[in-house]
mmCIF file of C-alpha atoms and ligand atoms in Angstrom:
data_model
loop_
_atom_site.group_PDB
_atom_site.id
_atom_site.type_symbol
_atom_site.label_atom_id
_atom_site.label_comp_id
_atom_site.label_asym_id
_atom_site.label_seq_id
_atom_site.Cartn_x
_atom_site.Cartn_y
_atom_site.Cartn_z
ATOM 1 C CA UNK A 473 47.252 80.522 8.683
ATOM 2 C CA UNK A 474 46.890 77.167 10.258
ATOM 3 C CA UNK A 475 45.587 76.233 13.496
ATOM 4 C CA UNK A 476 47.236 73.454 15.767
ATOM 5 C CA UNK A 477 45.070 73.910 19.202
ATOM 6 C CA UNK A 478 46.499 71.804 22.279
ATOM 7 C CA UNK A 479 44.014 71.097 24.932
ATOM 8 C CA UNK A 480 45.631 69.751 28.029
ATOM 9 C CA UNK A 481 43.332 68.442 30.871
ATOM 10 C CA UNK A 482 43.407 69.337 34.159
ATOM 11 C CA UNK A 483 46.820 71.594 34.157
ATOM 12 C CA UNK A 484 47.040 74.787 36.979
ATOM 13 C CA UNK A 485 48.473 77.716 35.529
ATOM 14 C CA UNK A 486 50.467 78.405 38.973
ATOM 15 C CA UNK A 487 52.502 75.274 38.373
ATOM 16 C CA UNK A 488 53.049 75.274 34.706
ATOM 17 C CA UNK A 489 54.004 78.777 34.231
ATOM 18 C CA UNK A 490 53.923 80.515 37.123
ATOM 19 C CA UNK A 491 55.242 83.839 35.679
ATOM 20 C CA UNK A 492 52.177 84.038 33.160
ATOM 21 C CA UNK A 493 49.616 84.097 36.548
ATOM 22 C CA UNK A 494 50.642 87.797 36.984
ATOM 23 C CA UNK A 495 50.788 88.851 33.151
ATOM 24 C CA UNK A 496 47.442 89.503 32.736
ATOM 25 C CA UNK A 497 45.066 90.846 36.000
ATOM 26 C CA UNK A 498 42.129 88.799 35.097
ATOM 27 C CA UNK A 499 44.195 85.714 36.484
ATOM 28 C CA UNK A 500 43.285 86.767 39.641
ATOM 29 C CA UNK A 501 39.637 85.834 40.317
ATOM 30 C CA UNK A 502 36.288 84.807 38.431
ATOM 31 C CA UNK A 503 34.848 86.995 36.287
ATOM 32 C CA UNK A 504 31.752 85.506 36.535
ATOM 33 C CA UNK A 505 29.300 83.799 39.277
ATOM 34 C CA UNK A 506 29.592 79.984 39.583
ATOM 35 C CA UNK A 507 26.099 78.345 40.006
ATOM 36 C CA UNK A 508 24.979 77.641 43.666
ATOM 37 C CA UNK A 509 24.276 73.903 43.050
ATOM 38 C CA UNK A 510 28.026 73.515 41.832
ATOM 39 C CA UNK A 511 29.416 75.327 44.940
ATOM 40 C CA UNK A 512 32.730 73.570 46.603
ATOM 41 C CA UNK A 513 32.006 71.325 49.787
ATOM 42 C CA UNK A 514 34.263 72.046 53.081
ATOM 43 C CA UNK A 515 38.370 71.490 52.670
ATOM 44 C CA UNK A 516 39.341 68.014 54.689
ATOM 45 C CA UNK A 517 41.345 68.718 57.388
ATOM 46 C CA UNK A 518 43.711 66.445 55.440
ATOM 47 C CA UNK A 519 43.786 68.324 52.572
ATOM 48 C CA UNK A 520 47.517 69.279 51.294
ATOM 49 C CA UNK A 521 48.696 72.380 51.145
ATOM 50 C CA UNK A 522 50.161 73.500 47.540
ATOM 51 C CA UNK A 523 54.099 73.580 47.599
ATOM 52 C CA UNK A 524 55.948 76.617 47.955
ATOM 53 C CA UNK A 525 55.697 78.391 45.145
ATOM 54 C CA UNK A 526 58.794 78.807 42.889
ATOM 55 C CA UNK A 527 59.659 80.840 39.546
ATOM 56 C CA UNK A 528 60.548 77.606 37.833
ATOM 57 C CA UNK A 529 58.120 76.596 35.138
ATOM 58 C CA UNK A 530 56.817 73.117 34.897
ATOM 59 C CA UNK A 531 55.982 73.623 31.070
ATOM 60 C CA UNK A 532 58.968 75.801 29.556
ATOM 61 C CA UNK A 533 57.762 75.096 26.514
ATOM 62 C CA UNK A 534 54.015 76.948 27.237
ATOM 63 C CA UNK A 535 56.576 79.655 28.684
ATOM 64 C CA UNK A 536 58.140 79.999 25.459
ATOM 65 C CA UNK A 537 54.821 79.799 23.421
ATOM 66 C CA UNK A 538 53.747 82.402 25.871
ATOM 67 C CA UNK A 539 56.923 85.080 25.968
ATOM 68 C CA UNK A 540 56.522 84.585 22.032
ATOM 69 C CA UNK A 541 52.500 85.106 21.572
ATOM 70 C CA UNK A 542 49.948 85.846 24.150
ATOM 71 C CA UNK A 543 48.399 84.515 27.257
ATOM 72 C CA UNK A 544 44.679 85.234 28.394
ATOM 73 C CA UNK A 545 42.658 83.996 31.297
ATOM 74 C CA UNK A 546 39.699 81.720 30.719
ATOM 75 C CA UNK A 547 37.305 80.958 33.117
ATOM 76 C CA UNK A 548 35.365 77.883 33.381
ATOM 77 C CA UNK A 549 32.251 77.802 34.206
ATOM 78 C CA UNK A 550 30.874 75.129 37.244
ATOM 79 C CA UNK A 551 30.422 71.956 37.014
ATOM 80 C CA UNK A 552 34.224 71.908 36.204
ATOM 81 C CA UNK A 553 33.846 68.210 35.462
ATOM 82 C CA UNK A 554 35.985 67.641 31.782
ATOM 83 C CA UNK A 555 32.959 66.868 29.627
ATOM 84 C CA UNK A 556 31.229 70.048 30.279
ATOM 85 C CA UNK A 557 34.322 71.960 29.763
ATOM 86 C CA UNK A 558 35.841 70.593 26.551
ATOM 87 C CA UNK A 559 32.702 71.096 24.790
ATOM 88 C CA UNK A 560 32.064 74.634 26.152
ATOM 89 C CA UNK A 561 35.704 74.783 24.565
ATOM 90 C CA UNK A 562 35.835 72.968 21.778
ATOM 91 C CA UNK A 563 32.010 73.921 20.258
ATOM 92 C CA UNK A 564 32.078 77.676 21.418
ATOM 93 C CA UNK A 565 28.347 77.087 23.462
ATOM 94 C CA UNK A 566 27.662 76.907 26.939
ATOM 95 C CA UNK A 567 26.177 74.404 29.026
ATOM 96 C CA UNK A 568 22.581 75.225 28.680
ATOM 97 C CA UNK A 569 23.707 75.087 24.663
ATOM 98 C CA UNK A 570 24.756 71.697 24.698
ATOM 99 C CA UNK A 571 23.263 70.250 27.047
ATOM 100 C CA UNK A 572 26.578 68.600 28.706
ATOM 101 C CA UNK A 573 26.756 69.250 32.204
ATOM 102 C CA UNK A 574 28.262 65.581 33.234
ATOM 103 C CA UNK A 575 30.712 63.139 31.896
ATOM 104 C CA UNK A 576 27.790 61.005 31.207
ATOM 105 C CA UNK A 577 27.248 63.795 28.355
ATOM 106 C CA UNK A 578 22.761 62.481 28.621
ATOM 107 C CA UNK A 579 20.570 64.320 26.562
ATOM 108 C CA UNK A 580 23.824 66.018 24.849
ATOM 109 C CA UNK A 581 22.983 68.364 22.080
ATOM 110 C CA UNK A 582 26.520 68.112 20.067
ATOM 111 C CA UNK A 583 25.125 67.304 16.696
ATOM 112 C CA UNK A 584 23.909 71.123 16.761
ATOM 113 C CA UNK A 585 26.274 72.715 18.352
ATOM 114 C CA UNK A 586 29.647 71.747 16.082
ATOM 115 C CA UNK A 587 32.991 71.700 17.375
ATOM 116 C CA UNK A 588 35.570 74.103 15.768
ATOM 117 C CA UNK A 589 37.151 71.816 13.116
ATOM 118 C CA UNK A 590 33.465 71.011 11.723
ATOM 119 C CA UNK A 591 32.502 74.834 11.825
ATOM 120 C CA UNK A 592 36.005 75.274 9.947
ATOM 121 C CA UNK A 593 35.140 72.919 7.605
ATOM 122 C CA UNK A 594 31.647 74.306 7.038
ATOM 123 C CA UNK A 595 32.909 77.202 5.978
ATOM 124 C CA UNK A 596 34.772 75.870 3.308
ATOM 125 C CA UNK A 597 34.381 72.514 2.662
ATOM 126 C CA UNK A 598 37.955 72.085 0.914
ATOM 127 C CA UNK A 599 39.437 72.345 4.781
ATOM 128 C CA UNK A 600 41.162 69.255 6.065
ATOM 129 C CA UNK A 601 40.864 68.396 9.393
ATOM 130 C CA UNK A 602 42.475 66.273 12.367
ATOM 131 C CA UNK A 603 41.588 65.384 15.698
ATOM 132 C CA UNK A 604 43.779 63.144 18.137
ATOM 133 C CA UNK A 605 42.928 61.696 21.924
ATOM 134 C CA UNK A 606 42.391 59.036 24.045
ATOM 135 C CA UNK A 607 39.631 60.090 25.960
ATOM 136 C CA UNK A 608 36.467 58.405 23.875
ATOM 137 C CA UNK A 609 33.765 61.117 24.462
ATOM 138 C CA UNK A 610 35.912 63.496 22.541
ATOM 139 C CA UNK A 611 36.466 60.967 19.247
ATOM 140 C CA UNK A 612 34.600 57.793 19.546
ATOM 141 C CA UNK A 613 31.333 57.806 17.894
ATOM 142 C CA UNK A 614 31.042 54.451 20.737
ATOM 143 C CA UNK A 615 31.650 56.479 23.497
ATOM 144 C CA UNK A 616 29.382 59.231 25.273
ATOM 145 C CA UNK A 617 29.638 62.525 22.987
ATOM 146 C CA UNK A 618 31.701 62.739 21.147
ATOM 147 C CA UNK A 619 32.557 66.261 20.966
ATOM 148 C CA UNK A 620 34.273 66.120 17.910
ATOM 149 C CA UNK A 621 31.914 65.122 15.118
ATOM 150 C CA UNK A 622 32.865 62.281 13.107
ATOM 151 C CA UNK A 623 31.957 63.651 9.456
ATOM 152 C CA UNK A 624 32.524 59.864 8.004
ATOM 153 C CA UNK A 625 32.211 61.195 4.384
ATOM 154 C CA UNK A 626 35.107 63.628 4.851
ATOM 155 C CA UNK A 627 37.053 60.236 6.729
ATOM 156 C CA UNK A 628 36.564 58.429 3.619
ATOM 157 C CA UNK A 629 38.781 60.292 1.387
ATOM 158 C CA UNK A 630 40.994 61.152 4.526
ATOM 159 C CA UNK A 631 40.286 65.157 4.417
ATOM 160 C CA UNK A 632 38.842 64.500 8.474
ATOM 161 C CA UNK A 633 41.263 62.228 10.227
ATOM 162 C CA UNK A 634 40.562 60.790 13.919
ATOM 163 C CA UNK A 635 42.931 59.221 16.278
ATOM 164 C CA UNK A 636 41.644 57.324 18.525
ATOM 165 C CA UNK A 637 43.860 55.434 21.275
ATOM 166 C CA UNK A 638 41.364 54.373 23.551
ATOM 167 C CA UNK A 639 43.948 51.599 25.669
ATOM 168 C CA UNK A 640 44.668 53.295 28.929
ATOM 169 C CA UNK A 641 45.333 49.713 30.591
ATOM 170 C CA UNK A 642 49.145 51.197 31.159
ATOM 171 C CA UNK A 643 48.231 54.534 32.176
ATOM 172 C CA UNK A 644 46.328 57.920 30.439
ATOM 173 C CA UNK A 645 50.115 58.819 30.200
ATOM 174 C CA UNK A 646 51.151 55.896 27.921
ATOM 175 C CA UNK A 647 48.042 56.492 25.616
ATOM 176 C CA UNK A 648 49.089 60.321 25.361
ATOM 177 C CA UNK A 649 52.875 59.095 23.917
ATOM 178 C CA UNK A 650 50.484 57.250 21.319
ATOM 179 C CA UNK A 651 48.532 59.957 20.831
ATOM 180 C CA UNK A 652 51.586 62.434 20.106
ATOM 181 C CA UNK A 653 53.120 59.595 18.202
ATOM 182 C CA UNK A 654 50.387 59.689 15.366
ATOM 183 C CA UNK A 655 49.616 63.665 15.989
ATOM 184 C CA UNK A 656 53.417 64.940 14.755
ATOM 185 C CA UNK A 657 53.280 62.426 11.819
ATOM 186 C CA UNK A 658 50.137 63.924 10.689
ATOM 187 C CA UNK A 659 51.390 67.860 11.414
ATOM 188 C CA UNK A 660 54.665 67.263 9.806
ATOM 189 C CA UNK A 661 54.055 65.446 6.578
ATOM 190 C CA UNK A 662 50.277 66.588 5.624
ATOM 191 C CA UNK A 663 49.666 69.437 7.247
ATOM 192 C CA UNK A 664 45.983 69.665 7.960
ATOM 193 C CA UNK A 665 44.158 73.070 8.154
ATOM 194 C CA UNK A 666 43.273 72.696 11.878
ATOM 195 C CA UNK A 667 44.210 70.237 14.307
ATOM 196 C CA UNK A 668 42.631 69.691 18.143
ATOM 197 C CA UNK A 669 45.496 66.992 19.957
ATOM 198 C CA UNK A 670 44.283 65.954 23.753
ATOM 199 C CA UNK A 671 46.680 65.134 26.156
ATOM 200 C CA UNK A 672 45.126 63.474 29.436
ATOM 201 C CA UNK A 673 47.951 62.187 31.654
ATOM 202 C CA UNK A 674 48.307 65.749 33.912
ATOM 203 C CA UNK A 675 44.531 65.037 34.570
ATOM 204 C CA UNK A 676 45.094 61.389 35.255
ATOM 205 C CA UNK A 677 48.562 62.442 38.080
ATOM 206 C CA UNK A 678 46.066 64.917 39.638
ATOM 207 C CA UNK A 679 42.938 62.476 40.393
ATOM 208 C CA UNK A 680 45.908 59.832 41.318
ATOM 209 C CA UNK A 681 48.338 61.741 43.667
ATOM 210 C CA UNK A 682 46.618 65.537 43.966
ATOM 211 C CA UNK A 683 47.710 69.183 42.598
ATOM 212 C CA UNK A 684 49.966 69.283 45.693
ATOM 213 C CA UNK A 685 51.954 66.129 44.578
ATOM 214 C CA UNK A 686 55.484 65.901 42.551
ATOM 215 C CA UNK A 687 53.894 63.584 40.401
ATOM 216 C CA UNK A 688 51.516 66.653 39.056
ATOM 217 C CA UNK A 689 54.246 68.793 38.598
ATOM 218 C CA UNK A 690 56.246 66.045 36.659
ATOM 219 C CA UNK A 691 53.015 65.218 34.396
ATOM 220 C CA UNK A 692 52.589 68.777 33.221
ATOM 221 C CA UNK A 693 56.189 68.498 32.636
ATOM 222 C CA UNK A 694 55.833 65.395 30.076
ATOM 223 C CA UNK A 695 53.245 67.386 28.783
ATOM 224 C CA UNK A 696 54.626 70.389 28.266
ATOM 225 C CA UNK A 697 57.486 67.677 26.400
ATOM 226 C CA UNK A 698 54.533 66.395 24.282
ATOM 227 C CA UNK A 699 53.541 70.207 23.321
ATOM 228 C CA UNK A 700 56.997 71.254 22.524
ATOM 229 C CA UNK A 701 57.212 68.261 19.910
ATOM 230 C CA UNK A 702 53.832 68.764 18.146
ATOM 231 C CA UNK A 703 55.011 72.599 17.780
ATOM 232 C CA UNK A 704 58.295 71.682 16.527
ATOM 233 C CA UNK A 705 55.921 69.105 14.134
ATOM 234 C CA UNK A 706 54.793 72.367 12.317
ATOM 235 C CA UNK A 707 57.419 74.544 12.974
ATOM 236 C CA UNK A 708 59.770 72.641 10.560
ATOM 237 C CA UNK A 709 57.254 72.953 8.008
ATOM 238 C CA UNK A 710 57.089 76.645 8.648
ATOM 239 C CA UNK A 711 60.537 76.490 7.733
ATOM 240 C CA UNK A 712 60.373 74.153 4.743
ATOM 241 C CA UNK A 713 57.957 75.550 3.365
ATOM 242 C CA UNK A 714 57.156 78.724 4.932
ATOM 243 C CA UNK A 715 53.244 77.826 6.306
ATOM 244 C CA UNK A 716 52.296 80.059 9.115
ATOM 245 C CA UNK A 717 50.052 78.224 11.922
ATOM 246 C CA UNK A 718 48.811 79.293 15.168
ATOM 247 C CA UNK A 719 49.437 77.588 18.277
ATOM 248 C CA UNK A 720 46.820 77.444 21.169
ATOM 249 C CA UNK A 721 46.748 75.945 24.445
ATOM 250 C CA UNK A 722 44.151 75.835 26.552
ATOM 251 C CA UNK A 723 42.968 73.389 29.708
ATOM 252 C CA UNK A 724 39.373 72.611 30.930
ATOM 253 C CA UNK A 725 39.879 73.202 34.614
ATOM 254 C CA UNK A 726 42.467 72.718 37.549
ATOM 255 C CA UNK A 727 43.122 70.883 40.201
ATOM 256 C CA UNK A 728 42.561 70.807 44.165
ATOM 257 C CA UNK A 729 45.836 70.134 46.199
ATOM 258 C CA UNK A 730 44.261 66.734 47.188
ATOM 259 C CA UNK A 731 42.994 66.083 43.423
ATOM 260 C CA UNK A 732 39.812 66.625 41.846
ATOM 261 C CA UNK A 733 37.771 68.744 40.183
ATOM 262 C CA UNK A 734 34.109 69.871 39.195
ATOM 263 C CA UNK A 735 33.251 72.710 42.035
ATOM 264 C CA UNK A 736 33.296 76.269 41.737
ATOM 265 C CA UNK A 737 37.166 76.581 43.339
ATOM 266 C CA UNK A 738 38.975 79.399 42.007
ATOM 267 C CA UNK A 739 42.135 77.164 41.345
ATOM 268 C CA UNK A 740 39.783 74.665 39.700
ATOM 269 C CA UNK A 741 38.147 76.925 37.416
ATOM 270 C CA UNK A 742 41.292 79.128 36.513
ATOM 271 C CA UNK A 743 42.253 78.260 32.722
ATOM 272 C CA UNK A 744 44.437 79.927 30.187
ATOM 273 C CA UNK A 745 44.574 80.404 26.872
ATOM 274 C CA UNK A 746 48.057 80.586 25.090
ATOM 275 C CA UNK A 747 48.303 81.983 21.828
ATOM 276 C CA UNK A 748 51.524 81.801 19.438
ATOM 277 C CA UNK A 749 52.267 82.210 15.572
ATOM 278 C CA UNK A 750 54.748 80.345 14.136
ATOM 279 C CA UNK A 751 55.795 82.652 11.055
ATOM 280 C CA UNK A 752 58.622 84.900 10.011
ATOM 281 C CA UNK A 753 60.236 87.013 13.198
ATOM 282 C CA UNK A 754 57.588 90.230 12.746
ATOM 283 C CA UNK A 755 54.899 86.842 13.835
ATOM 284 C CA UNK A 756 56.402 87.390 17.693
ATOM 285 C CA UNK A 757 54.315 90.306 19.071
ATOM 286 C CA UNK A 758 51.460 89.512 16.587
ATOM 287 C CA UNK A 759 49.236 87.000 18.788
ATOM 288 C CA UNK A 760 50.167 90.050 21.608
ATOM 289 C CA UNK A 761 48.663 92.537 19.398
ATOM 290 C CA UNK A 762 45.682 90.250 18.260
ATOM 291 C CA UNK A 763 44.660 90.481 21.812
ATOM 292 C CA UNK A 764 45.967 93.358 23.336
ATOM 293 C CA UNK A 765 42.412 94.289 24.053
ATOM 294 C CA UNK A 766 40.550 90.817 25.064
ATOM 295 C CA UNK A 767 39.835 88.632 27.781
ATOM 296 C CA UNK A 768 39.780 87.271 30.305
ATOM 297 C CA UNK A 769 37.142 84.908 28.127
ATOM 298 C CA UNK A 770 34.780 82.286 29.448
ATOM 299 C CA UNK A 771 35.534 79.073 27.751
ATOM 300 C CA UNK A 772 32.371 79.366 25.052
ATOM 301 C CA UNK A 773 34.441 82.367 23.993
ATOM 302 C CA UNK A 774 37.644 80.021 22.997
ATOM 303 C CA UNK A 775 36.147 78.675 19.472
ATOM 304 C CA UNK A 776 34.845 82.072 18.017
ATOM 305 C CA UNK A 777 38.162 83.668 18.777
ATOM 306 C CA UNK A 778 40.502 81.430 17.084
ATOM 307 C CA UNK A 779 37.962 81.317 14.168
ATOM 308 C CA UNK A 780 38.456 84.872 14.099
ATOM 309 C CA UNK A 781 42.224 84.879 14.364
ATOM 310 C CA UNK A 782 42.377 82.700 11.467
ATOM 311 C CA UNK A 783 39.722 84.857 9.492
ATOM 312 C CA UNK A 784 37.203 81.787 9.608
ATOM 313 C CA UNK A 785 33.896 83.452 8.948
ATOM 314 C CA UNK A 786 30.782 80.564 9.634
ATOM 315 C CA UNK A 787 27.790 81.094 7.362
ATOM 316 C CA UNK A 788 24.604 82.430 8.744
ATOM 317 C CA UNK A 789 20.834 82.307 7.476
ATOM 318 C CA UNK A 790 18.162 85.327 7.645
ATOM 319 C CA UNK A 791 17.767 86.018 11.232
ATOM 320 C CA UNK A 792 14.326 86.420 10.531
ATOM 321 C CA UNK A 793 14.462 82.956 10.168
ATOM 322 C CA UNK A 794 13.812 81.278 13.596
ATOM 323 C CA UNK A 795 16.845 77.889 12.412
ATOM 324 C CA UNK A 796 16.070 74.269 13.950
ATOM 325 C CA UNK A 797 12.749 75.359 15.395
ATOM 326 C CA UNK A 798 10.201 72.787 15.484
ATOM 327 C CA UNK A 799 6.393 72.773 15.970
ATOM 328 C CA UNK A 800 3.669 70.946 15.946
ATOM 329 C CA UNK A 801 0.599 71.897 14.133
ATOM 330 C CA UNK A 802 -2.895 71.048 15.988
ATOM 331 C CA UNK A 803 -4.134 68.181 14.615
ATOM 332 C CA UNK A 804 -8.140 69.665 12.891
ATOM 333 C CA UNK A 805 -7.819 68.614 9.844
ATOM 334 C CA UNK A 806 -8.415 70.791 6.926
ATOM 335 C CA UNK A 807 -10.182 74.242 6.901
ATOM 336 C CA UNK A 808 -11.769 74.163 3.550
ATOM 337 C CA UNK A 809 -10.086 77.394 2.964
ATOM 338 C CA UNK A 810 -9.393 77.088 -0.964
ATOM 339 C CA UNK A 811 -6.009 79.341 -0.425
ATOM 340 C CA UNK A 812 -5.032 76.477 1.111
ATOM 341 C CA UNK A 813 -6.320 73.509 -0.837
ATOM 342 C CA UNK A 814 -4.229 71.932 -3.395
HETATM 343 ZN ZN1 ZN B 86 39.438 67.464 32.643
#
């Protein structure tokens, strides 16, 4: 099976599919303690209120994924700024891990802690891999991470392809069209092992025009119109061909009614995970079954799971062996001790 994992950034659950916020109880609250330093500052007085809420989906195409497959909650974990949270996503460590705790991504530990394709493809080194965004510190080896390690001798021969469309001069929105654009190409005529596509432009209406706004609603909406085209992408060759691949959508944190994000809100640190195989009919209630018994998952627990749903098992050393450790010996030159002389 083949993985095709759609991050979205910034998307609330209670506007794109409503209906899924009462599927699973661990929607409801935290299941963990945010950090003190990272706790939310008082509500302006200004602040919007959140429209009405309605039974109408924003993203009928997550709804779909999700009446088909599975839905779990993920919780992030403060800062809910989008650096911290893609690579707590995308590498399966937490922040103390890898170091990111800011967008400035400073004293980042990334080389060490690989993202999911790279872990993929360290298990088997045959695996082909693709990565699409616009957002540099996910792809650029110019911008701050990236989270998504570059692997240039795997680029050479094209087995690791990464999109990069780093012109947001008309919008994060017109980038993302770009971004699907090259993304279904890729899915529908080479069919990589495991794909990671970023779409940015619900993130973008939120910080623009707030959670509260129409303009959120339609972004997750264009979206949701980008996922349902990258899942037709592989769907087709599903039925060409008969290649089963798993679907996954996940976001990195929420938004408040007046926009922004990085606090300790439950809205803002409320993310999902939808899960869906695309395979014969008996593939409907399989991604239910897979986890019947899971969740809700903090977002270090994304990674490992998928590798497990796919059966990707990562290589490990003798854990007698203490890996990456380094230490200094004191510098007193030698002993004279002949065991030791050579
Ligand atoms: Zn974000």
């Amino acid at each position: 099976m083949k993985l095709l994992l759609i991050g979205l950034d910034g998307v609330r659950l209670d506007i794109a599919v409503p209906a899924a916020m009462t599927a699973h109880p661990g929607f409801a609250e935290p299941d963990h303690p945010a950090d003190p330093r990272f706790a939310a500052g008082p509500r302006p007085e200004d602040a919007p209120d959140m429209p009405e809420p309605t039974d109408q989906p924003a993203a009928p195409t997550l709804e779909r994924l999700w009446r088909g497959g599975a839905i779990l909650p993920v919780w992030m974990t403060p800062p809910t700024d989008s650096g911290p949270g893609w690579s707590a996503l995308l590498t399966g460590t937490g922040h103390e891990q890898n170091n990111v705790w800011w967008n400035e991504f400073v004293g980042h530990r990334l080389a060490r802690t690989p993202d999911l394709l790279t872990r993929i493809w360290a298990a088997n080194p045959q695996a082909r891999t693709y990565a699409a965004a616009s957002w540099d510190a996910l792809v650029d080896p110019g911008g701050p991470g990236p989270a998504i390690q570059q692997r240039p001798d795997q680029q050479v021969g094209g087995q690791h392809q990464i999109f990069h469309a780093p012109d947001t001069t008309d919008g994060v929105a017109a980038a993302d069209r770009r971004v699907t654009a090259h993304a279904t190409w890729v899915l529908n005529h080479e069919g990589p092992d495991a794909a990671f596509v970023y779409i940015g432009g619900v993130d973008e209406a939120g910080h623009d025009h707030g959670a509260a706004s129409p303009h959120y609603r339609e972004a997750i909406s264009t979206a949701d119109e980008h996922v349902r085209r990258l899942v037709k992408a592989v769907s087709e060759r599903y039925e060409q061909l008969g290649e089963e691949w798993l679907i996954a959508v996940t976001t990195d944190h929420g938004h408040k009614p007046e926009g922004g994000h990085g606090d300790d809100e439950v809205d803002v640190r409320r993310s999902f995970l939808v899960l869906h195989r695309v395979g014969p009919d008996r593939a409907d209630g399989w991604a239910r079954d897979a986890v019947a018994d899971r969740g809700p998952l903090r977002a270090e627990q994304v990674a490992p799971l998928l590798l497990d749903l796919l059966g990707v098992r990562v290589g490990s050393w003798d854990p007698a062996h203490p890996v990456g450790e380094r230490t200094d010996i004191p510098s007193v030159g030698p002993t004279r001790d002949l065991r030791y002389e050579w």
